[in-house]
Short mmCIF file of C-alpha atoms in Angstrom, two decimals:
data_model
loop_
_atom_site.label_atom_id
_atom_site.label_comp_id
_atom_site.label_asym_id
_atom_site.label_seq_id
_atom_site.Cartn_x
_atom_site.Cartn_y
_atom_site.Cartn_z
CA MET A 1 13.35 -3.09 33.52
CA ILE A 2 15.86 -5.69 34.00
CA PHE A 3 19.28 -4.39 35.04
CA PRO A 4 22.56 -6.10 34.48
CA PRO A 5 23.80 -7.76 37.58
CA LEU A 6 26.16 -6.11 40.10
CA LEU A 7 25.29 -2.67 39.03
CA THR A 8 25.86 0.11 41.89
CA HIS A 9 23.00 2.52 42.32
CA ASP A 10 24.72 5.34 40.23
CA ALA A 11 25.53 2.74 37.48
CA ALA A 12 21.72 1.55 37.58
CA VAL A 13 20.63 5.26 37.10
CA MET A 14 22.96 5.74 34.17
CA TRP A 15 21.96 2.39 32.72
CA CYS A 16 18.37 3.62 32.80
CA PHE A 17 19.04 6.83 31.14
CA LEU A 18 20.99 5.20 28.29
CA ASN A 19 18.36 2.65 27.55
CA ARG A 20 15.73 5.25 27.67
CA TYR A 21 17.47 7.65 25.39
CA LYS A 22 19.49 5.35 23.40
CA ALA A 23 17.86 6.15 20.08
CA ALA A 24 18.53 9.90 20.52
CA LEU A 25 21.97 9.40 21.70
CA LEU A 26 22.63 6.88 18.70
CA SER A 27 21.31 9.54 16.21
CA GLY A 28 23.45 12.24 17.57
CA VAL A 29 26.72 10.08 17.44
CA LEU A 30 25.92 8.85 13.88
CA LEU A 31 25.42 12.28 12.62
CA ALA A 32 28.44 13.72 13.90
CA CYS A 33 30.42 10.70 12.24
CA SER A 34 29.15 11.87 8.87
CA PHE A 35 31.05 15.06 9.22
CA PRO A 36 34.88 15.52 9.02
CA SER A 37 37.28 14.43 10.70
CA PHE A 38 35.42 11.02 10.24
CA HIS A 39 33.55 12.10 7.17
CA TRP A 40 31.39 9.02 6.73
CA HIS A 41 28.94 11.02 4.71
CA PRO A 42 26.73 8.18 3.65
CA LEU A 43 25.67 8.02 7.30
CA ALA A 44 23.85 11.32 7.06
CA TRP A 45 21.17 9.67 4.93
CA VAL A 46 20.23 7.37 7.75
CA ALA A 47 21.71 8.92 11.00
CA LEU A 48 18.43 10.31 12.15
CA LEU A 49 16.37 7.31 11.64
CA PRO A 50 16.53 6.16 15.29
CA LEU A 51 15.29 9.39 16.58
CA PHE A 52 12.65 9.92 13.98
CA ILE A 53 11.03 6.59 14.43
CA LEU A 54 10.90 6.84 18.18
CA ALA A 55 9.76 10.48 18.14
CA GLN A 56 6.48 9.58 16.13
CA HIS A 57 5.10 7.72 19.22
CA LEU A 58 6.05 10.62 21.92
CA SER A 59 4.33 13.38 23.19
CA PRO A 60 5.54 16.91 22.34
CA ARG A 61 7.10 17.30 25.72
CA ASN A 62 9.04 14.02 25.30
CA ALA A 63 9.78 14.57 21.84
CA ALA A 64 11.31 17.93 22.65
CA LEU A 65 13.54 16.18 25.27
CA HIS A 66 14.73 13.68 22.82
CA PHE A 67 15.56 15.93 20.12
CA PHE A 68 17.22 18.35 22.52
CA LEU A 69 19.52 15.23 23.63
CA SER A 70 20.32 14.19 20.19
CA GLY A 71 21.27 17.77 19.37
CA TRP A 72 23.44 18.07 22.37
CA VAL A 73 25.40 14.95 21.62
CA PHE A 74 25.68 15.84 18.02
CA TYR A 75 27.01 19.44 18.63
CA SER A 76 29.40 18.31 21.42
CA LEU A 77 30.91 15.89 19.09
CA LEU A 78 30.98 18.17 15.93
CA LEU A 79 32.36 21.29 17.99
CA GLN A 80 34.71 19.55 20.16
CA TRP A 81 37.40 21.64 18.48
CA LEU A 82 36.38 24.47 20.67
CA ILE A 83 37.83 22.71 23.65
CA SER A 84 41.34 23.41 22.18
CA ASN A 85 40.50 27.18 23.38
CA ILE A 86 41.30 25.92 26.82
CA PHE A 87 45.01 26.27 26.12
CA TRP A 88 44.49 30.16 25.38
CA ALA A 89 41.61 31.05 27.60
CA GLY A 90 41.66 28.58 30.42
CA GLY A 91 38.52 27.01 31.72
CA TRP A 92 36.07 29.48 30.54
CA ALA A 93 36.68 28.04 26.91
CA LEU A 94 34.88 24.66 28.21
CA LEU A 95 31.92 26.57 29.66
CA GLY A 96 31.53 28.71 26.61
CA TYR A 97 31.69 25.58 24.30
CA GLN A 98 28.92 23.88 26.24
CA LEU A 99 26.66 26.85 26.56
CA LEU A 100 26.94 27.03 22.77
CA CYS A 101 26.09 23.31 22.23
CA ILE A 102 23.25 23.42 24.73
CA GLY A 103 21.88 26.74 23.02
CA LEU A 104 21.99 25.06 19.39
CA ALA A 105 20.51 21.82 20.78
CA LEU A 106 17.61 23.85 22.16
CA PHE A 107 16.55 24.45 18.39
CA TRP A 108 16.29 20.84 17.99
CA GLY A 109 14.10 20.52 21.13
CA LEU A 110 11.55 23.11 19.94
CA LEU A 111 11.58 21.53 16.41
CA GLY A 112 10.81 18.07 17.91
CA ALA A 113 7.87 19.47 19.83
CA ALA A 114 6.67 21.57 16.75
CA TRP A 115 6.85 18.46 14.51
CA VAL A 116 4.86 16.21 16.95
CA SER A 117 2.23 18.83 17.57
CA ILE A 118 1.41 19.77 14.08
CA ARG A 119 1.70 16.35 12.55
CA LYS A 120 -1.35 14.93 14.21
CA TYR A 121 -3.58 17.73 12.59
CA LEU A 122 -2.50 16.66 9.07
CA PRO A 123 -5.26 15.31 6.99
CA TYR A 124 -2.75 12.88 5.36
CA GLN A 125 0.04 11.31 7.41
CA THR A 126 1.97 10.98 4.16
CA LEU A 127 2.83 14.64 4.54
CA SER A 128 4.61 14.16 7.84
CA PRO A 129 8.17 13.73 6.15
CA LEU A 130 7.64 17.00 4.28
CA LEU A 131 6.61 18.67 7.35
CA LEU A 132 9.78 17.64 9.12
CA MET A 133 11.72 18.79 6.18
CA THR A 134 10.13 22.21 6.31
CA LEU A 135 10.48 22.83 9.94
CA TRP A 136 14.25 21.32 9.89
CA GLY A 137 15.16 23.82 7.02
CA GLY A 138 13.68 26.52 8.82
CA MET A 139 15.64 25.79 11.89
CA GLU A 140 18.75 25.87 10.10
CA TRP A 141 17.95 29.17 8.39
CA ILE A 142 17.26 30.62 11.86
CA GLN A 143 20.48 29.12 13.35
CA ALA A 144 22.43 30.79 10.34
CA ASN A 145 20.95 34.15 10.92
CA LEU A 146 19.54 34.84 14.52
CA PHE A 147 21.74 37.37 16.24
CA THR A 148 25.14 36.99 14.60
CA GLY A 149 24.31 33.67 12.89
CA PHE A 150 26.08 30.30 13.47
CA GLY A 151 25.12 27.47 10.88
CA TRP A 152 28.18 25.56 11.31
CA GLY A 153 26.28 22.21 11.92
CA ALA A 154 24.13 22.32 8.75
CA LEU A 155 23.55 18.89 7.65
CA GLY A 156 24.47 19.70 4.07
CA TYR A 157 28.07 20.35 4.82
CA SER A 158 28.26 16.66 5.59
CA GLN A 159 28.01 16.00 1.74
CA GLY A 160 31.46 17.56 0.63
CA GLY A 161 32.82 14.05 -0.12
CA ASN A 162 29.70 13.37 -2.24
CA PRO A 163 30.50 15.44 -5.43
CA PHE A 164 27.20 14.45 -7.30
CA VAL A 165 24.81 15.62 -4.38
CA LEU A 166 27.03 18.50 -3.85
CA GLN A 167 26.05 19.93 -7.23
CA TRP A 168 22.56 20.65 -6.17
CA ALA A 169 23.90 23.42 -3.74
CA ALA A 170 24.08 25.61 -6.97
CA TRP A 171 20.44 25.52 -7.06
CA GLY A 172 19.29 25.95 -3.54
CA GLY A 173 22.62 26.25 -1.33
CA VAL A 174 23.51 24.22 1.66
CA LEU A 175 19.98 24.63 2.99
CA LEU A 176 18.60 22.54 0.04
CA LEU A 177 21.14 19.66 0.72
CA SER A 178 20.09 19.66 4.38
CA CYS A 179 16.33 19.51 3.33
CA VAL A 180 16.85 16.46 1.09
CA LEU A 181 18.83 14.70 3.78
CA ILE A 182 16.09 15.16 6.40
CA LEU A 183 13.39 14.13 3.78
CA CYS A 184 15.35 10.93 3.06
CA ASN A 185 15.66 10.07 6.86
CA ALA A 186 11.97 10.84 7.25
CA LEU A 187 10.78 8.77 4.53
CA LEU A 188 12.74 5.84 5.68
CA ALA A 189 11.46 6.28 9.30
CA THR A 190 7.81 6.55 8.12
CA ALA A 191 8.44 3.20 6.22
CA TRP A 192 9.93 1.59 9.17
CA ILE A 193 6.81 2.18 11.45
CA THR A 194 3.99 1.67 8.97
CA LYS A 195 2.90 -1.52 7.00
CA LYS A 196 0.44 0.10 4.84
CA HIS A 197 2.20 2.04 1.84
CA ARG A 198 5.76 0.86 3.24
CA LEU A 199 6.81 0.07 -0.36
CA ILE A 200 5.70 3.54 -1.49
CA TYR A 201 7.84 5.23 1.18
CA LEU A 202 10.80 3.14 0.30
CA GLY A 203 10.36 3.77 -3.17
CA ALA A 204 10.16 7.49 -2.60
CA ALA A 205 13.43 7.42 -0.80
CA CYS A 206 15.11 5.36 -3.34
CA LEU A 207 13.87 7.83 -6.21
CA LEU A 208 15.10 10.68 -4.05
CA LEU A 209 18.73 9.31 -3.76
CA GLY A 210 18.75 8.07 -7.34
CA GLY A 211 17.58 11.19 -8.70
CA LEU A 212 19.88 13.36 -6.70
CA HIS A 213 23.07 11.53 -7.70
CA LEU A 214 22.05 11.22 -11.31
CA GLY A 215 21.05 14.57 -11.64
CA GLY A 216 24.20 15.93 -9.87
CA LYS A 217 26.32 13.78 -12.24
CA LEU A 218 24.69 15.70 -15.13
CA LEU A 219 25.28 19.13 -13.54
CA MET A 220 28.96 18.30 -13.08
CA GLU A 221 31.39 19.42 -15.70
CA GLU A 222 34.99 19.93 -16.29
CA ALA A 223 36.61 23.19 -15.13
CA ASN A 224 37.41 25.80 -17.72
CA TYR A 225 40.86 27.27 -17.24
CA GLY A 226 41.06 29.19 -20.38
CA GLU A 227 43.77 29.62 -22.92
CA GLU A 228 46.18 31.25 -20.64
CA PRO A 229 45.20 30.15 -16.91
CA PHE A 230 45.25 32.79 -14.20
CA GLN A 231 48.04 31.65 -11.72
CA VAL A 232 47.85 32.15 -8.02
CA GLY A 233 50.81 31.84 -5.61
CA LEU A 234 49.95 30.54 -2.24
CA TYR A 235 52.02 30.72 0.91
CA GLN A 236 50.95 28.51 3.86
CA SER A 237 53.21 29.97 6.52
CA ASN A 238 52.53 27.55 9.50
CA TYR A 239 53.72 30.22 11.91
CA ALA A 240 52.89 29.49 15.64
CA GLN A 241 50.35 31.57 17.48
CA GLU A 242 53.16 32.66 19.98
CA MET A 243 55.15 34.09 17.15
CA LYS A 244 52.29 36.21 15.99
CA TRP A 245 51.84 37.82 19.31
CA ASP A 246 55.55 38.48 19.77
CA PRO A 247 56.55 41.81 18.08
CA GLU A 248 60.04 40.56 17.60
CA PHE A 249 58.69 38.36 14.84
CA THR A 250 56.41 40.76 13.02
CA VAL A 251 58.85 41.62 10.48
CA PRO A 252 60.94 38.22 10.21
CA MET A 253 57.72 36.61 9.40
CA VAL A 254 57.02 38.96 6.47
CA ARG A 255 60.65 38.83 5.31
CA MET A 256 60.56 35.07 5.25
CA ALA A 257 57.31 35.04 3.16
CA VAL A 258 59.06 37.42 0.54
CA GLU A 259 62.22 35.31 0.39
CA GLN A 260 60.34 31.95 -0.13
CA ALA A 261 58.06 33.49 -2.76
CA GLN A 262 61.12 34.85 -4.59
CA ILE A 263 62.79 31.47 -4.60
CA VAL A 264 59.68 29.79 -6.12
CA GLN A 265 59.09 32.38 -8.63
CA THR A 266 62.85 32.01 -9.76
CA GLN A 267 62.59 28.20 -9.93
CA LYS A 268 59.35 28.21 -11.93
CA LYS A 269 60.11 30.36 -14.80
CA GLN A 270 57.47 28.70 -16.86
CA GLN A 271 54.73 29.14 -14.40
CA GLN A 272 54.80 32.73 -13.10
CA ALA A 273 52.10 33.86 -10.60
CA ASP A 274 49.79 36.70 -11.58
CA LEU A 275 48.73 36.96 -7.73
CA TRP A 276 50.36 36.00 -4.46
CA VAL A 277 47.92 35.09 -1.67
CA TRP A 278 49.07 35.28 1.93
CA PRO A 279 46.75 33.95 5.04
CA GLU A 280 45.07 36.01 7.68
CA ALA A 281 47.09 37.21 10.36
CA LEU A 282 50.48 36.85 8.68
CA VAL A 283 51.28 40.69 8.87
CA MET A 284 50.64 41.39 12.43
CA CYS A 285 50.81 45.18 12.55
CA ASP A 286 49.34 47.83 10.29
CA PHE A 287 50.59 47.23 6.69
CA SER A 288 51.56 50.80 6.24
CA ARG A 289 54.26 50.78 9.12
CA GLU A 290 57.69 51.66 7.66
CA ALA A 291 59.25 48.48 9.07
CA VAL A 292 56.68 46.29 6.97
CA LEU A 293 55.64 48.24 3.70
CA PRO A 294 58.94 48.14 2.10
CA TRP A 295 58.95 44.34 2.27
CA LEU A 296 55.54 44.07 0.73
CA LYS A 297 56.60 46.42 -2.07
CA GLU A 298 59.86 44.20 -2.43
CA MET A 299 57.60 41.28 -2.78
CA THR A 300 55.45 42.81 -5.54
CA SER A 301 58.36 44.05 -7.62
CA SER A 302 60.52 41.09 -7.37
CA THR A 303 57.73 38.75 -8.32
CA ASN A 304 56.10 40.97 -10.69
CA ALA A 305 52.80 40.00 -9.29
CA PHE A 306 49.87 41.36 -7.21
CA LEU A 307 49.77 40.64 -3.55
CA PHE A 308 46.72 40.01 -1.43
CA ALA A 309 47.63 39.68 2.21
CA GLY A 310 46.03 39.39 5.52
CA THR A 311 46.89 42.27 7.83
CA THR A 312 45.70 44.60 10.44
CA ARG A 313 44.67 48.32 10.05
CA VAL A 314 44.57 51.05 12.40
CA GLU A 315 42.69 54.39 12.15
CA SER A 316 44.12 57.06 14.62
CA GLY A 317 41.95 59.88 15.62
CA PRO A 318 39.41 60.76 18.39
CA VAL A 319 38.30 57.40 18.29
CA ARG A 320 41.02 54.71 17.65
CA ARG A 321 39.72 51.78 15.45
CA GLU A 322 41.48 48.51 14.54
CA TYR A 323 40.47 46.34 11.88
CA ASN A 324 41.03 42.75 10.87
CA SER A 325 41.87 43.52 7.20
CA SER A 326 43.34 42.37 3.98
CA VAL A 327 45.28 44.56 1.42
CA LEU A 328 45.89 44.34 -2.34
CA LEU A 329 49.12 45.75 -3.79
CA GLU A 330 49.86 45.87 -7.35
CA ALA A 331 53.10 44.80 -9.04
CA SER A 332 54.47 48.24 -8.62
CA GLY A 333 54.02 48.27 -4.99
CA THR A 334 51.14 50.66 -4.96
CA VAL A 335 48.22 49.99 -2.56
CA CYS A 336 45.20 49.19 -4.81
CA ASP A 337 42.51 48.75 -2.16
CA VAL A 338 41.95 47.51 1.42
CA TYR A 339 38.91 45.30 2.66
CA ASP A 340 37.96 45.40 6.38
CA LYS A 341 36.36 42.26 7.74
CA VAL A 342 32.64 43.02 8.05
CA HIS A 343 31.23 39.88 9.83
CA LEU A 344 33.29 39.47 12.98
CA ALA A 345 33.43 36.23 15.02
CA PRO A 346 31.75 36.45 18.18
CA PHE A 347 33.76 35.39 21.41
CA GLY A 348 36.84 35.60 19.15
CA GLU A 349 36.94 39.10 17.62
CA TYR A 350 34.35 40.78 19.86
CA MET A 351 32.64 39.81 23.24
CA PRO A 352 28.70 39.98 22.98
CA PHE A 353 26.81 40.40 26.35
CA ASP A 354 29.97 41.69 28.03
CA THR A 355 28.18 44.22 29.88
CA LEU A 356 25.69 41.61 31.41
CA PHE A 357 28.53 39.16 31.85
CA PRO A 358 31.81 40.87 32.73
CA PHE A 359 33.69 37.70 33.46
CA LEU A 360 33.43 36.80 29.66
CA ARG A 361 36.12 39.57 29.22
CA GLN A 362 38.68 36.91 30.46
CA ILE A 363 38.24 35.11 27.17
CA VAL A 364 38.57 38.07 24.69
CA PRO A 365 40.21 41.13 26.53
CA THR A 366 39.88 43.49 23.61
CA ASP A 367 37.54 44.04 20.51
CA VAL A 368 38.14 44.56 16.85
CA ASP A 369 36.04 46.93 14.84
CA ALA A 370 33.91 45.78 12.04
CA GLY A 371 34.17 47.03 8.40
CA GLU A 372 31.47 48.97 6.75
CA LYS A 373 30.66 46.89 3.52
CA GLN A 374 31.69 44.04 1.25
CA LYS A 375 33.70 45.00 -1.85
CA VAL A 376 35.28 43.27 -4.77
CA LEU A 377 38.93 43.93 -5.42
CA LYS A 378 39.74 44.47 -9.10
CA LEU A 379 42.93 42.82 -10.97
CA PRO A 380 43.79 43.39 -14.62
CA LEU A 381 42.43 39.96 -15.74
CA ARG A 382 40.05 39.03 -12.77
CA GLN A 383 37.65 40.38 -10.05
CA LEU A 384 38.65 39.00 -6.57
CA GLY A 385 36.00 38.38 -3.73
CA PRO A 386 37.45 38.47 -0.32
CA LEU A 387 36.22 36.62 2.56
CA ILE A 388 38.22 36.62 5.87
CA CYS A 389 37.92 33.35 7.96
CA PHE A 390 34.48 33.32 9.67
CA GLU A 391 32.95 35.10 6.91
CA VAL A 392 33.22 31.77 4.66
CA LEU A 393 30.41 30.61 6.98
CA PHE A 394 27.58 32.82 5.40
CA SER A 395 26.33 31.99 2.01
CA PRO A 396 24.76 35.60 1.46
CA MET A 397 28.23 36.99 1.71
CA ALA A 398 29.59 34.83 -1.08
CA VAL A 399 26.43 35.50 -3.15
CA ALA A 400 26.80 39.31 -2.70
CA LEU A 401 30.41 39.16 -3.93
CA GLN A 402 29.26 37.14 -6.93
CA ARG A 403 26.52 39.79 -7.80
CA GLN A 404 29.06 42.56 -7.39
CA GLY A 405 31.11 40.92 -10.16
CA ALA A 406 33.68 38.81 -8.38
CA ASP A 407 34.76 35.92 -10.76
CA PHE A 408 36.60 34.07 -8.10
CA LEU A 409 36.51 33.97 -4.32
CA THR A 410 39.61 34.20 -1.96
CA VAL A 411 39.25 33.07 1.65
CA ILE A 412 42.15 33.90 4.02
CA THR A 413 41.97 32.28 7.44
CA ASN A 414 44.12 31.40 10.43
CA LEU A 415 43.08 28.21 12.23
CA ALA A 416 46.16 27.77 14.29
CA TRP A 417 44.04 28.27 17.22
CA PHE A 418 42.73 24.78 16.79
CA GLY A 419 45.75 22.70 16.09
CA SER A 420 45.01 19.58 14.14
CA SER A 421 41.56 19.27 15.22
CA ASN A 422 38.58 18.53 13.11
CA ALA A 423 37.90 22.39 12.77
CA VAL A 424 40.20 22.57 9.74
CA ALA A 425 38.60 19.83 7.91
CA GLN A 426 35.14 21.19 8.54
CA GLU A 427 35.92 24.63 7.57
CA LEU A 428 37.40 23.31 4.29
CA GLU A 429 34.14 21.75 3.54
CA ILE A 430 32.27 24.88 4.15
CA ALA A 431 34.59 26.74 1.79
CA ARG A 432 33.69 24.06 -0.90
CA MET A 433 30.08 24.71 -0.47
CA ARG A 434 30.58 28.47 -1.17
CA ALA A 435 32.41 27.55 -4.46
CA VAL A 436 29.47 25.29 -5.46
CA GLU A 437 26.74 27.45 -4.39
CA THR A 438 28.13 30.50 -6.49
CA ARG A 439 29.79 28.45 -9.21
CA LEU A 440 32.97 30.52 -8.64
CA PRO A 441 36.51 29.05 -8.07
CA LEU A 442 37.72 29.69 -4.53
CA VAL A 443 41.27 30.14 -3.50
CA HIS A 444 41.69 29.13 0.02
CA CYS A 445 44.71 30.06 1.91
CA ALA A 446 45.27 29.20 5.74
CA ASN A 447 47.99 29.74 8.05
CA THR A 448 48.31 26.12 9.19
CA GLY A 449 46.28 24.37 6.36
CA ILE A 450 44.50 23.19 4.31
CA SER A 451 45.53 25.71 1.23
CA GLY A 452 44.62 25.16 -2.23
CA VAL A 453 42.13 26.06 -4.95
CA PHE A 454 38.53 24.89 -5.53
CA ASP A 455 37.12 24.72 -8.87
CA PRO A 456 33.39 25.87 -9.36
CA TYR A 457 32.35 22.19 -9.04
CA GLY A 458 34.02 21.60 -5.66
CA ARG A 459 36.98 19.64 -6.83
CA PHE A 460 39.96 20.66 -4.65
CA ALA A 461 43.58 20.98 -5.73
CA PRO A 462 45.73 21.33 -2.51
CA LEU A 463 48.80 23.18 -2.09
CA CYS A 464 51.48 20.33 -1.58
CA SER A 465 54.98 21.52 -2.16
CA THR A 466 57.40 23.02 0.20
CA LEU A 467 60.87 24.62 0.24
CA VAL A 468 63.71 22.93 2.00
CA TYR A 469 67.23 23.92 2.49
CA PRO A 470 68.96 25.11 0.45
CA GLY A 471 66.15 26.49 -1.57
CA ARG A 472 64.94 23.18 -3.20
CA LEU A 473 61.21 23.05 -3.97
CA ILE A 474 59.90 19.58 -3.21
CA GLN A 475 56.52 18.24 -4.48
CA TRP A 476 54.60 15.75 -2.02
CA ASP A 477 52.62 13.35 -4.12
CA TYR A 478 51.19 11.58 -1.01
CA ALA A 479 49.92 14.97 0.31
CA CYS A 480 48.25 15.94 -3.21
CA GLU A 481 46.26 12.81 -2.99
CA HIS A 482 45.52 13.07 0.96
CA PRO A 483 45.18 16.88 1.64
CA MET A 484 45.02 16.46 5.27
CA ALA A 485 48.69 15.47 5.05
CA ASN A 486 49.32 19.21 4.57
CA LEU A 487 47.85 20.20 7.76
CA MET A 488 50.35 22.15 10.09
CA GLN A 489 53.04 22.16 7.45
CA ARG A 490 54.79 24.89 5.46
CA ARG A 491 53.62 24.97 1.98
CA ILE A 492 54.40 27.11 -0.85
CA GLY A 493 53.38 26.87 -4.60
CA ILE A 494 51.49 28.24 -7.59
CA LEU A 495 48.24 26.82 -8.88
CA PRO A 496 45.84 27.72 -11.63
CA VAL A 497 42.47 29.09 -10.98
CA PRO A 498 39.69 28.20 -13.51
CA LEU A 499 37.01 30.64 -14.66
CA PRO A 500 33.51 30.76 -13.35
CA ALA A 501 31.09 28.04 -14.29
CA THR A 502 27.59 28.19 -15.58
CA GLY A 503 24.70 25.78 -14.80
CA GLY A 504 23.61 27.28 -11.38
CA THR A 505 21.72 30.16 -10.04
CA ILE A 506 22.12 32.21 -7.06
CA LEU A 507 18.15 32.75 -7.19
CA GLY A 508 17.89 29.38 -5.75
CA VAL A 509 20.31 30.20 -2.91
CA ARG A 510 18.63 33.46 -2.23
CA TYR A 511 14.87 32.48 -2.42
CA PHE A 512 14.87 28.72 -1.19
CA PRO A 513 14.26 29.93 2.13
CA LEU A 514 11.07 31.75 1.04
CA LEU A 515 9.97 28.34 -0.57
CA LEU A 516 10.44 26.74 3.02
CA LEU A 517 8.53 29.63 4.53
CA GLY A 518 5.58 29.38 2.27
CA LEU A 519 5.45 25.50 3.01
CA PHE A 520 5.43 26.24 6.78
CA LEU A 521 2.66 28.71 6.51
CA CYS A 522 0.78 26.22 4.72
CA PHE A 523 1.24 23.50 7.49
CA LEU A 524 0.61 26.01 10.21
CA GLY A 525 -2.72 26.85 8.62
CA ILE A 526 -3.92 23.27 9.03
CA PRO A 527 -3.98 23.09 12.76
CA LEU A 528 -5.47 26.59 12.94
CA TYR A 529 -8.23 25.63 10.40
CA CYS A 530 -8.91 22.39 12.57
CA TRP A 531 -8.99 24.50 15.81
CA GLN A 532 -11.36 27.24 14.13
CA CYS A 533 -13.46 24.24 13.08
CA GLY A 534 -13.46 22.74 16.45
CA ARG A 535 -14.69 26.02 17.87
CA HIS A 536 -17.60 26.29 15.36
CA THR A 537 -18.49 22.51 16.17
CA ASN A 538 -18.41 23.13 19.97
CA ARG A 539 -20.67 26.35 19.85
CA ASP A 540 -23.08 24.82 17.33
CA GLY A 541 -23.34 21.88 19.67
CA GLY A 542 -23.75 23.99 22.81
CA GLU A 543 -26.56 26.17 21.04
CA ALA A 544 -28.27 22.99 19.97
CA ALA A 545 -28.08 21.84 23.70
CA ASP A 546 -29.56 24.91 24.93
CA ALA A 547 -32.44 24.94 22.50
#
């Protein structure tokens, strides 16, 4: 090893570390850059090349270390928005952020060791890319389901800016997109290190890329809005978190939302909303309180529209329960139905392992109770499938709403915790994936942004108008072309919601993991068969020697 001149001992150690693990570190950085906010999504097709090329020459132990380091860099960059919680929770937020990144990176390490260990038993090394794809798909499925599940870093979410490849999510979900990305990286890596059949591997990768884009283009159609489009009014309130915690602002926040909706409805006489949607945590008390409920009824009666709003709900009794909820009111002001959030966010709405680690209570001092079941909320013309914030991360929840009869999804969220970090853009891509997977339009309403409507093919119409004094509605054309310009802005307006689309199947989303499981069992049977054959060979050889 030749060191650059004039390096101190510590600098020399760091130089050795970077030089030894540069391939793993580079792959982690490139992969993170393929996600928002950079969103250089083409990088995802080649980002893991350095790691995969190097790992094929390593022992299982060294492969595990390189994969772990690559995963740690990737998650540390991807989830850097968690650092912003230091403003609310202090230094514990930084500790929790790194513990999560290390925990997720451990999955990468196990995957690397498993791949290198199993691939040497393959009868044909041409199966190695398929083995890696199978293992990676299994890892992402486990991450999305183990304990509470956290599949935020699934590779398929990087392809939100690739509308053609995105369409395949309707046939296998985000997991299918992750698998084809890994297969492409693995094919190119194998082509790099082998001279024999190199053109075959390169040709296979090109066919994969070309087929995905061409097929996706054929799957993509124009959205159907019907003869009389269903109109949804959206209010991106942009209220600061400090206001939400101050009881003095509980009623004024609701009153302002009502007054702004009334102005918009008056100005847009030719475009009346059938439904108004408010974000999560806009009503910061039980919606049935006497100070708030009259304003909600004023909202529905003055706009002659239904209202779906994020709120809290309290059940008094021997055991007091508090829910993160949403409520649907009809135009007459009558409460139609309430949905209580089923899948709570760990370390945000409840604290796991708090009995083992009491200091974690400094991050989340109180818990919220979970709802009992998902439900579809019925409107005269449509069926609304509600998802609250963290729930948008889970494909099975969106699929369950579609199976229950929902013909559009509505996601209400409050990402004000994370300011203008990449959390907002990443969550928006996750919501886009749910729309394409279910082939349902999706209404996305956030406190600080970005609010708008996805059609069933993933195209996004952002909410890009605002009210300025004295009640003048302004459309920001630049913000319509660049949705991120709407971040941390107060926005209000009315957008059409298309009808559900055909051309996909939720069976693929539900059963593609079973296909991966079948492939894994086939690959696992190969080393077991070789081990069993080796036992018989050794035993027969031993008996012959004894004779």
